[in-house]
Coordinates of C-alpha atoms and ligand atoms in Angstrom, one line a residue:
M243 CA -102.5 136.6 118.1
S244 CA -99.3 136.7 116.1
A245 CA -96.2 138.2 117.7
A246 CA -95.9 140.5 114.7
F247 CA -99.1 142.2 115.8
T248 CA -99.3 144.6 118.6
Y249 CA -102.6 144.1 120.4
L250 CA -103.8 147.1 122.4
D251 CA -107.6 146.4 122.6
H252 CA -107.8 144.6 126.0
N253 CA -111.1 146.4 126.8
A254 CA -112.7 144.6 123.9
T255 CA -111.1 141.3 124.9
S256 CA -107.8 140.3 126.5
P257 CA -105.8 137.4 124.9
L258 CA -106.3 134.1 126.8
R259 CA -103.6 133.6 129.4
P260 CA -101.6 130.4 128.7
A261 CA -102.4 129.0 132.1
A262 CA -106.1 129.6 131.5
F263 CA -105.9 127.9 128.1
D264 CA -104.1 124.9 129.7
A265 CA -106.8 124.6 132.4
M266 CA -109.6 124.7 129.8
V267 CA -108.0 122.1 127.6
E268 CA -107.6 119.7 130.6
V269 CA -111.3 120.2 131.5
L270 CA -112.5 119.7 128.0
K271 CA -110.5 116.5 127.8
A272 CA -111.9 115.3 131.2
G273 CA -115.5 116.1 130.4
G274 CA -118.2 115.7 133.0
N275 CA -121.4 117.4 134.2
P276 CA -121.1 118.9 137.7
S277 CA -124.6 117.6 138.5
S278 CA -123.7 114.0 137.9
V279 CA -123.1 111.8 141.0
H280 CA -120.3 109.6 139.5
R281 CA -116.7 110.4 139.7
T282 CA -116.5 112.3 136.4
G283 CA -119.3 114.5 137.6
R284 CA -117.7 115.0 141.0
R285 CA -114.4 116.0 139.3
A286 CA -116.3 118.6 137.2
R287 CA -118.0 119.8 140.4
A288 CA -114.6 120.2 142.1
T289 CA -113.3 122.2 139.2
V290 CA -116.3 124.6 139.4
D291 CA -115.9 124.9 143.1
A292 CA -112.2 125.7 142.9
A293 CA -112.9 128.4 140.3
R294 CA -115.7 129.8 142.4
R295 CA -113.1 130.3 145.3
Q296 CA -110.7 131.9 142.9
V297 CA -113.3 134.3 141.4
A298 CA -114.6 135.1 144.9
A299 CA -111.1 135.9 146.1
L300 CA -110.6 138.4 143.2
V301 CA -113.4 140.6 144.6
G302 CA -113.3 139.9 148.3
A303 CA -116.5 137.9 148.2
L304 CA -117.5 134.5 149.6
P305 CA -117.7 131.6 147.2
T306 CA -121.4 131.3 147.9
E307 CA -121.9 134.9 146.6
V308 CA -120.6 133.9 143.1
V309 CA -123.2 133.1 140.4
F310 CA -121.5 132.0 137.1
T311 CA -123.1 133.4 134.0
S312 CA -122.3 133.5 130.2
G313 CA -120.5 136.8 130.6
G314 CA -120.9 140.4 131.7
T315 CA -123.9 141.0 129.5
E316 CA -125.9 138.2 131.1
A317 CA -124.8 139.3 134.6
N318 CA -125.9 142.8 134.0
N319 CA -129.3 141.7 132.5
L320 CA -129.8 139.2 135.3
V321 CA -129.6 141.9 138.0
L322 CA -131.3 144.7 136.1
A323 CA -134.0 143.0 134.1
G324 CA -134.7 140.6 137.0
S325 CA -134.7 143.2 139.8
R326 CA -137.9 143.4 141.8
S327 CA -137.3 147.1 142.3
R328 CA -139.8 149.1 140.2
R329 CA -137.4 152.0 139.9
V330 CA -134.0 151.6 138.2
I331 CA -131.5 154.4 138.0
V332 CA -128.4 154.0 135.8
S333 CA -125.6 156.4 135.1
A334 CA -125.4 158.0 131.6
V335 CA -122.2 156.3 130.7
E336 CA -123.1 152.7 131.4
H337 CA -122.4 149.9 128.9
D338 CA -125.4 149.1 126.7
S339 CA -125.9 145.8 128.6
V340 CA -126.9 148.0 131.6
R341 CA -128.3 151.1 129.8
L342 CA -130.7 149.0 127.7
A343 CA -131.4 146.1 130.1
R344 CA -134.3 147.8 131.7
V345 CA -136.9 149.8 129.7
G346 CA -137.8 153.1 131.5
A347 CA -134.6 153.2 133.6
E348 CA -133.9 156.7 134.9
I349 CA -130.6 158.3 133.9
A350 CA -128.2 159.8 136.4
P351 CA -126.1 162.5 134.5
V352 CA -122.3 162.7 134.5
D353 CA -119.9 165.7 134.5
G354 CA -117.5 166.6 131.7
N355 CA -115.1 163.9 132.8
G356 CA -117.8 161.3 132.8
V357 CA -118.0 161.0 136.6
V358 CA -121.6 160.5 137.9
D359 CA -123.1 163.7 139.4
L360 CA -123.6 162.7 143.0
S361 CA -125.9 165.6 143.8
A362 CA -128.1 164.8 140.8
L363 CA -128.2 161.1 141.9
E364 CA -129.2 162.2 145.4
R365 CA -132.0 164.3 143.9
L366 CA -133.2 161.4 141.8
L367 CA -133.2 159.0 144.8
A368 CA -135.2 161.5 146.8
A369 CA -137.7 162.1 144.1
S370 CA -139.8 159.0 145.0
A371 CA -140.3 156.8 148.1
E372 CA -140.2 153.7 145.9
P373 CA -137.0 151.9 146.7
A374 CA -134.7 151.9 143.6
L375 CA -131.9 149.8 142.2
V376 CA -129.0 152.0 141.3
S377 CA -126.4 150.8 138.7
V378 CA -123.1 152.6 138.3
M379 CA -120.0 151.0 136.7
F380 CA -116.6 150.7 138.3
A381 CA -114.4 151.8 135.3
N382 CA -115.7 153.0 132.0
N383 CA -114.9 150.8 129.0
E384 CA -114.2 153.8 126.6
T385 CA -112.4 156.3 128.8
G386 CA -111.3 154.3 131.9
V387 CA -112.8 156.9 134.2
L388 CA -113.4 155.5 137.7
Q389 CA -116.7 156.1 139.5
P390 CA -117.1 157.0 143.2
I391 CA -118.8 153.7 143.9
A392 CA -118.5 153.7 147.7
E393 CA -120.1 157.1 147.8
V394 CA -122.9 156.0 145.4
A395 CA -123.5 153.0 147.6
R396 CA -123.7 155.2 150.7
L397 CA -126.2 157.6 149.1
A398 CA -128.3 154.7 147.8
H399 CA -128.3 152.7 150.9
A400 CA -129.3 155.7 153.0
V401 CA -132.7 155.7 151.2
G402 CA -133.1 151.9 151.1
A403 CA -132.0 151.4 147.5
L404 CA -129.9 148.5 146.3
V405 CA -126.6 149.0 144.3
H406 CA -125.2 147.2 141.3
C407 CA -121.7 147.8 140.0
D408 CA -120.6 146.6 136.6
A409 CA -117.0 145.9 137.3
V410 CA -116.2 144.2 134.0
Q411 CA -113.5 146.6 133.2
G412 CA -112.2 147.0 136.7
A413 CA -111.7 143.5 138.2
G414 CA -108.1 142.3 137.8
R415 CA -106.9 145.7 136.9
A416 CA -107.7 147.7 140.0
R417 CA -108.7 146.5 143.5
V418 CA -112.4 145.7 143.4
D419 CA -113.8 144.7 146.8
L420 CA -117.5 143.8 147.1
H421 CA -117.7 144.6 150.8
G422 CA -115.2 147.5 150.7
L423 CA -117.2 149.2 148.0
G424 CA -120.4 148.4 149.9
V425 CA -122.4 147.2 146.8
D426 CA -125.0 144.5 146.6
Y427 CA -124.2 143.2 143.1
L428 CA -121.1 143.1 141.0
S429 CA -120.7 142.0 137.4
L430 CA -117.6 140.3 136.1
S431 CA -116.4 139.0 132.7
A432 CA -113.7 136.4 132.2
H433 CA -112.4 137.6 128.8
K434 CA -111.4 141.1 130.1
L435 CA -108.8 139.6 132.4
G436 CA -107.4 136.7 130.4
G437 CA -110.1 134.1 130.5
S438 CA -112.2 133.1 127.6
S439 CA -115.3 134.9 126.3
G440 CA -118.7 133.4 127.1
V441 CA -118.2 133.2 130.8
G442 CA -118.6 135.7 133.6
A443 CA -120.2 136.1 137.0
L444 CA -122.7 138.0 139.0
I445 CA -121.6 138.5 142.6
V446 CA -124.6 138.7 144.9
R447 CA -124.0 139.9 148.4
G448 CA -125.3 137.3 151.0
G449 CA -128.9 137.9 151.8
V450 CA -129.6 140.2 148.9
P451 CA -132.5 139.2 146.7
L452 CA -132.1 137.9 143.1
S453 CA -134.8 136.8 140.8
P454 CA -133.6 134.1 138.3
D455 CA -134.3 134.9 134.7
R456 CA -134.7 131.3 133.5
R457 CA -136.2 128.1 134.6
G458 CA -135.3 124.5 134.2
G459 CA -132.4 123.6 136.5
G460 CA -131.2 124.1 140.0
Q461 CA -127.6 125.1 139.2
E462 CA -125.8 127.9 140.9
A463 CA -128.0 127.4 144.0
N464 CA -131.2 128.0 142.0
R465 CA -130.0 131.4 140.8
R466 CA -129.0 130.5 137.2
A467 CA -130.4 127.4 135.5
G468 CA -128.4 125.6 132.9
T469 CA -125.4 123.2 132.9
E470 CA -122.3 125.1 133.8
N471 CA -119.6 126.0 131.2
V472 CA -117.1 124.0 133.1
A473 CA -114.1 124.7 130.9
G474 CA -114.9 128.4 130.6
I475 CA -115.3 128.6 134.4
A476 CA -112.0 126.7 135.0
G477 CA -110.2 129.2 132.8
F478 CA -112.0 132.1 134.5
G479 CA -110.8 130.9 137.9
V480 CA -107.2 130.6 136.7
A481 CA -107.3 134.0 135.0
A482 CA -108.9 135.6 138.1
E483 CA -106.1 134.2 140.3
A484 CA -103.4 135.4 137.9
A485 CA -105.0 138.9 137.7
N486 CA -105.6 139.2 141.4
G487 CA -102.5 141.3 142.0
G488 CA -103.8 144.0 139.6
L489 CA -102.3 145.3 136.4
D490 CA -99.0 147.2 136.4
V491 CA -99.2 149.3 133.3
V492 CA -99.6 152.8 134.6
A493 CA -96.1 153.9 133.6
L494 CA -96.6 152.6 130.1
R495 CA -99.9 154.3 129.8
D496 CA -98.4 157.6 131.1
Q497 CA -95.5 157.4 128.6
L498 CA -98.0 156.7 125.8
E499 CA -100.1 159.7 126.7
T500 CA -97.2 162.1 127.0
S501 CA -95.9 161.0 123.6
L502 CA -99.3 161.3 121.9
M503 CA -99.9 164.8 123.3
E504 CA -96.4 165.8 121.9
I505 CA -97.2 164.5 118.5
A506 CA -100.6 165.9 117.6
R507 CA -101.5 169.5 118.1
G508 CA -105.1 169.8 119.5
A509 CA -105.3 166.1 120.5
R510 CA -107.3 165.5 123.6
I511 CA -107.3 162.6 126.1
F512 CA -110.8 162.3 127.6
G513 CA -111.5 162.0 131.3
T514 CA -108.1 163.2 132.5
G515 CA -109.7 165.4 135.1
A516 CA -110.9 162.4 137.0
P517 CA -109.3 159.3 138.4
R518 CA -108.9 156.7 135.7
I519 CA -108.0 153.0 135.6
C520 CA -104.4 152.3 134.7
N521 CA -104.9 150.7 131.2
T522 CA -107.2 152.9 129.1
T523 CA -106.6 155.9 127.0
C524 CA -109.3 157.5 124.9
V525 CA -107.6 160.1 122.6
S526 CA -108.7 162.2 119.6
M527 CA -106.5 163.0 116.6
P528 CA -107.9 166.3 115.3
G529 CA -109.4 166.0 111.8
V530 CA -108.9 162.3 111.4
K531 CA -111.9 160.0 111.8
A532 CA -111.5 157.1 114.3
E533 CA -112.2 154.5 111.5
T534 CA -109.3 156.0 109.5
Q535 CA -107.0 155.8 112.5
V536 CA -108.1 152.2 113.4
M537 CA -107.5 151.0 109.8
A538 CA -104.1 152.8 109.4
L539 CA -102.9 151.5 112.7
D540 CA -104.1 148.0 111.8
L541 CA -102.0 148.2 108.6
A542 CA -99.1 149.3 110.7
G543 CA -99.6 146.2 112.8
V544 CA -101.3 147.7 115.8
G545 CA -104.8 146.8 117.0
V546 CA -106.9 149.5 118.8
S547 CA -110.6 150.4 118.5
A548 CA -112.7 153.4 117.7
G549 CA -113.6 155.4 120.8
A550 CA -117.2 154.4 120.2
A551 CA -116.5 150.7 120.2
C552 CA -119.1 148.6 118.5
S553 CA -120.7 145.3 118.9
S554 CA -121.6 144.9 115.2
G555 CA -118.4 146.0 113.5
K556 CA -119.9 149.4 112.8
V557 CA -118.8 152.5 114.6
Q558 CA -121.7 154.3 116.3
H559 CA -121.8 157.6 118.1
S560 CA -120.3 157.2 121.5
S561 CA -123.1 157.6 124.2
V562 CA -120.3 158.0 126.7
L563 CA -118.5 160.9 125.0
T564 CA -121.9 162.4 124.2
A565 CA -122.9 162.2 127.9
M566 CA -119.6 164.0 128.7
G567 CA -120.6 166.8 126.4
V568 CA -117.9 166.1 123.7
P569 CA -118.9 167.7 120.4
P570 CA -119.8 165.0 117.8
A571 CA -117.1 166.1 115.4
E572 CA -114.5 165.6 118.0
A573 CA -116.0 162.4 119.3
E574 CA -115.7 160.9 115.8
T575 CA -111.9 161.3 116.0
A576 CA -111.5 159.4 119.3
I577 CA -109.8 156.1 119.5
R578 CA -109.5 153.8 122.5
I579 CA -106.2 152.2 123.4
S580 CA -106.3 149.6 126.1
L581 CA -103.4 147.8 127.7
G582 CA -103.3 144.5 129.4
W583 CA -101.5 141.6 131.0
N584 CA -99.1 141.0 128.1
T585 CA -98.4 144.6 127.1
R586 CA -94.7 145.5 126.9
A587 CA -92.8 148.8 126.3
A588 CA -92.2 147.7 122.7
D589 CA -95.9 147.6 122.0
I590 CA -96.3 151.2 123.2
E591 CA -93.3 152.4 121.1
R592 CA -94.8 150.7 118.0
L593 CA -98.2 152.4 118.6
I594 CA -96.6 155.8 119.1
A595 CA -94.5 155.5 115.9
A596 CA -97.6 154.4 113.9
W597 CA -99.7 157.2 115.3
R598 CA -97.0 159.7 114.6
D599 CA -96.6 158.5 110.9
L600 CA -100.4 158.7 110.4
Y601 CA -100.5 162.2 111.9
I602 CA -97.7 163.4 109.7
R603 CA -99.1 161.7 106.5
V604 CA -102.8 162.3 106.8
A605 CA -103.7 164.8 109.4
H606 CA -100.9 167.2 108.8
S607 CA -101.2 167.4 105.0
D608 CA -105.1 167.5 105.1
I609 CA -105.2 170.1 107.8
G610 CA -102.6 172.1 106.0
R611 CA -104.5 171.9 102.7
A612 CA -107.8 172.8 104.5
R613 CA -106.1 175.8 106.0
A614 CA -104.6 176.9 102.7
A615 CA -107.9 176.6 100.9
Ligands
PLP73 N1 -119.8 145.8 130.8 C1 -118.8 146.5 130.3 C2 -118.3 147.8 131.0 C3 -118.1 146.1 129.2 O1 -117.1 146.7 128.7 C4 -118.6 144.9 128.5 C5 -117.9 144.4 127.3 O2 -117.2 145.1 126.6 C6 -119.6 144.2 129.1 C7 -120.3 144.7 130.2 C8 -120.2 142.9 128.5 O3 -119.4 141.8 128.9 P1 -119.4 140.4 128.0 O4 -118.7 140.7 126.7 O5 -118.8 139.4 128.9 O6 -120.8 140.1 127.7

């Protein structure tokens, strides 16, 4: 990423941390298959084991509880699609890799802030004697809203259900603790905290069942077949250790939000009635489509994404904002700004200035014309 560009899209992917890059290059140069018995293989095994300890430490888990995967999507699919539970309950604001992983999943609704409705979840859990798997995320990727995970786990465990938490947007930003939260499974992704894309982990609490989704290798203690992505795993470990203290951007986020609210009349920040993670702002600019904002900000040298972030380059309706009851016309004007490990005050100032320029140029004149017409 060039220094001339202000990157505020860490929820899509965070830039690779230099230390993670260096570790990956070293491993790529060294080569080796961790299953080989000779010294090159043993060195690769040691690299994977070291990263396993670093990733485990990030979420208060034991190294044996870490199953490396190709990312958050695979971790989510591994637990949801592979679950032996015949009933699966997911919250209405989950990432697609949870929401769509299991056909027929029951949906737990959320309130206007996007927080899971615990009474509704309790009713769903009580509706059948069949033990369920419940999946509720740690922090939402579009709004940053935090979920009451410990409470979800308490309700679910009280009726014999298992609990999965997609902590892809939480780990390394807020304190995520497997045993403190009381969950059975946690999903992580390296590229949201400064590792590379294409690597992640499913944390499986000791003694909790997991059905592998592929055959053909005994790696990861028979839980995930396939030769390990050693370089990616090494970078993940280094990034996890660097991110372990959490992210200190709340003051920048608050300054950003105060300024945006002063600039645009009728703008709204979504989810402010609930606890939110420190790095994410989902904000609407009245009358200006998200795509227009994203393009104008890009031209001004600032990278953000549309509130309804997309996997295909196309902006779709945000299922998160829809579940929160946001009218479609307003949801279409929402962008997501997400800060990360290398965000500085100057980045926030640049975004504020670009957003102000756009509002004055486009919104103000258009809205003025519309009112006059
Ligand atoms: N879960 C959440 C909440 C996400 O935001 C993402 C990616 O944006 C994923 C899962 C998927 O992770 P990955 O890109 O590593 O497959």
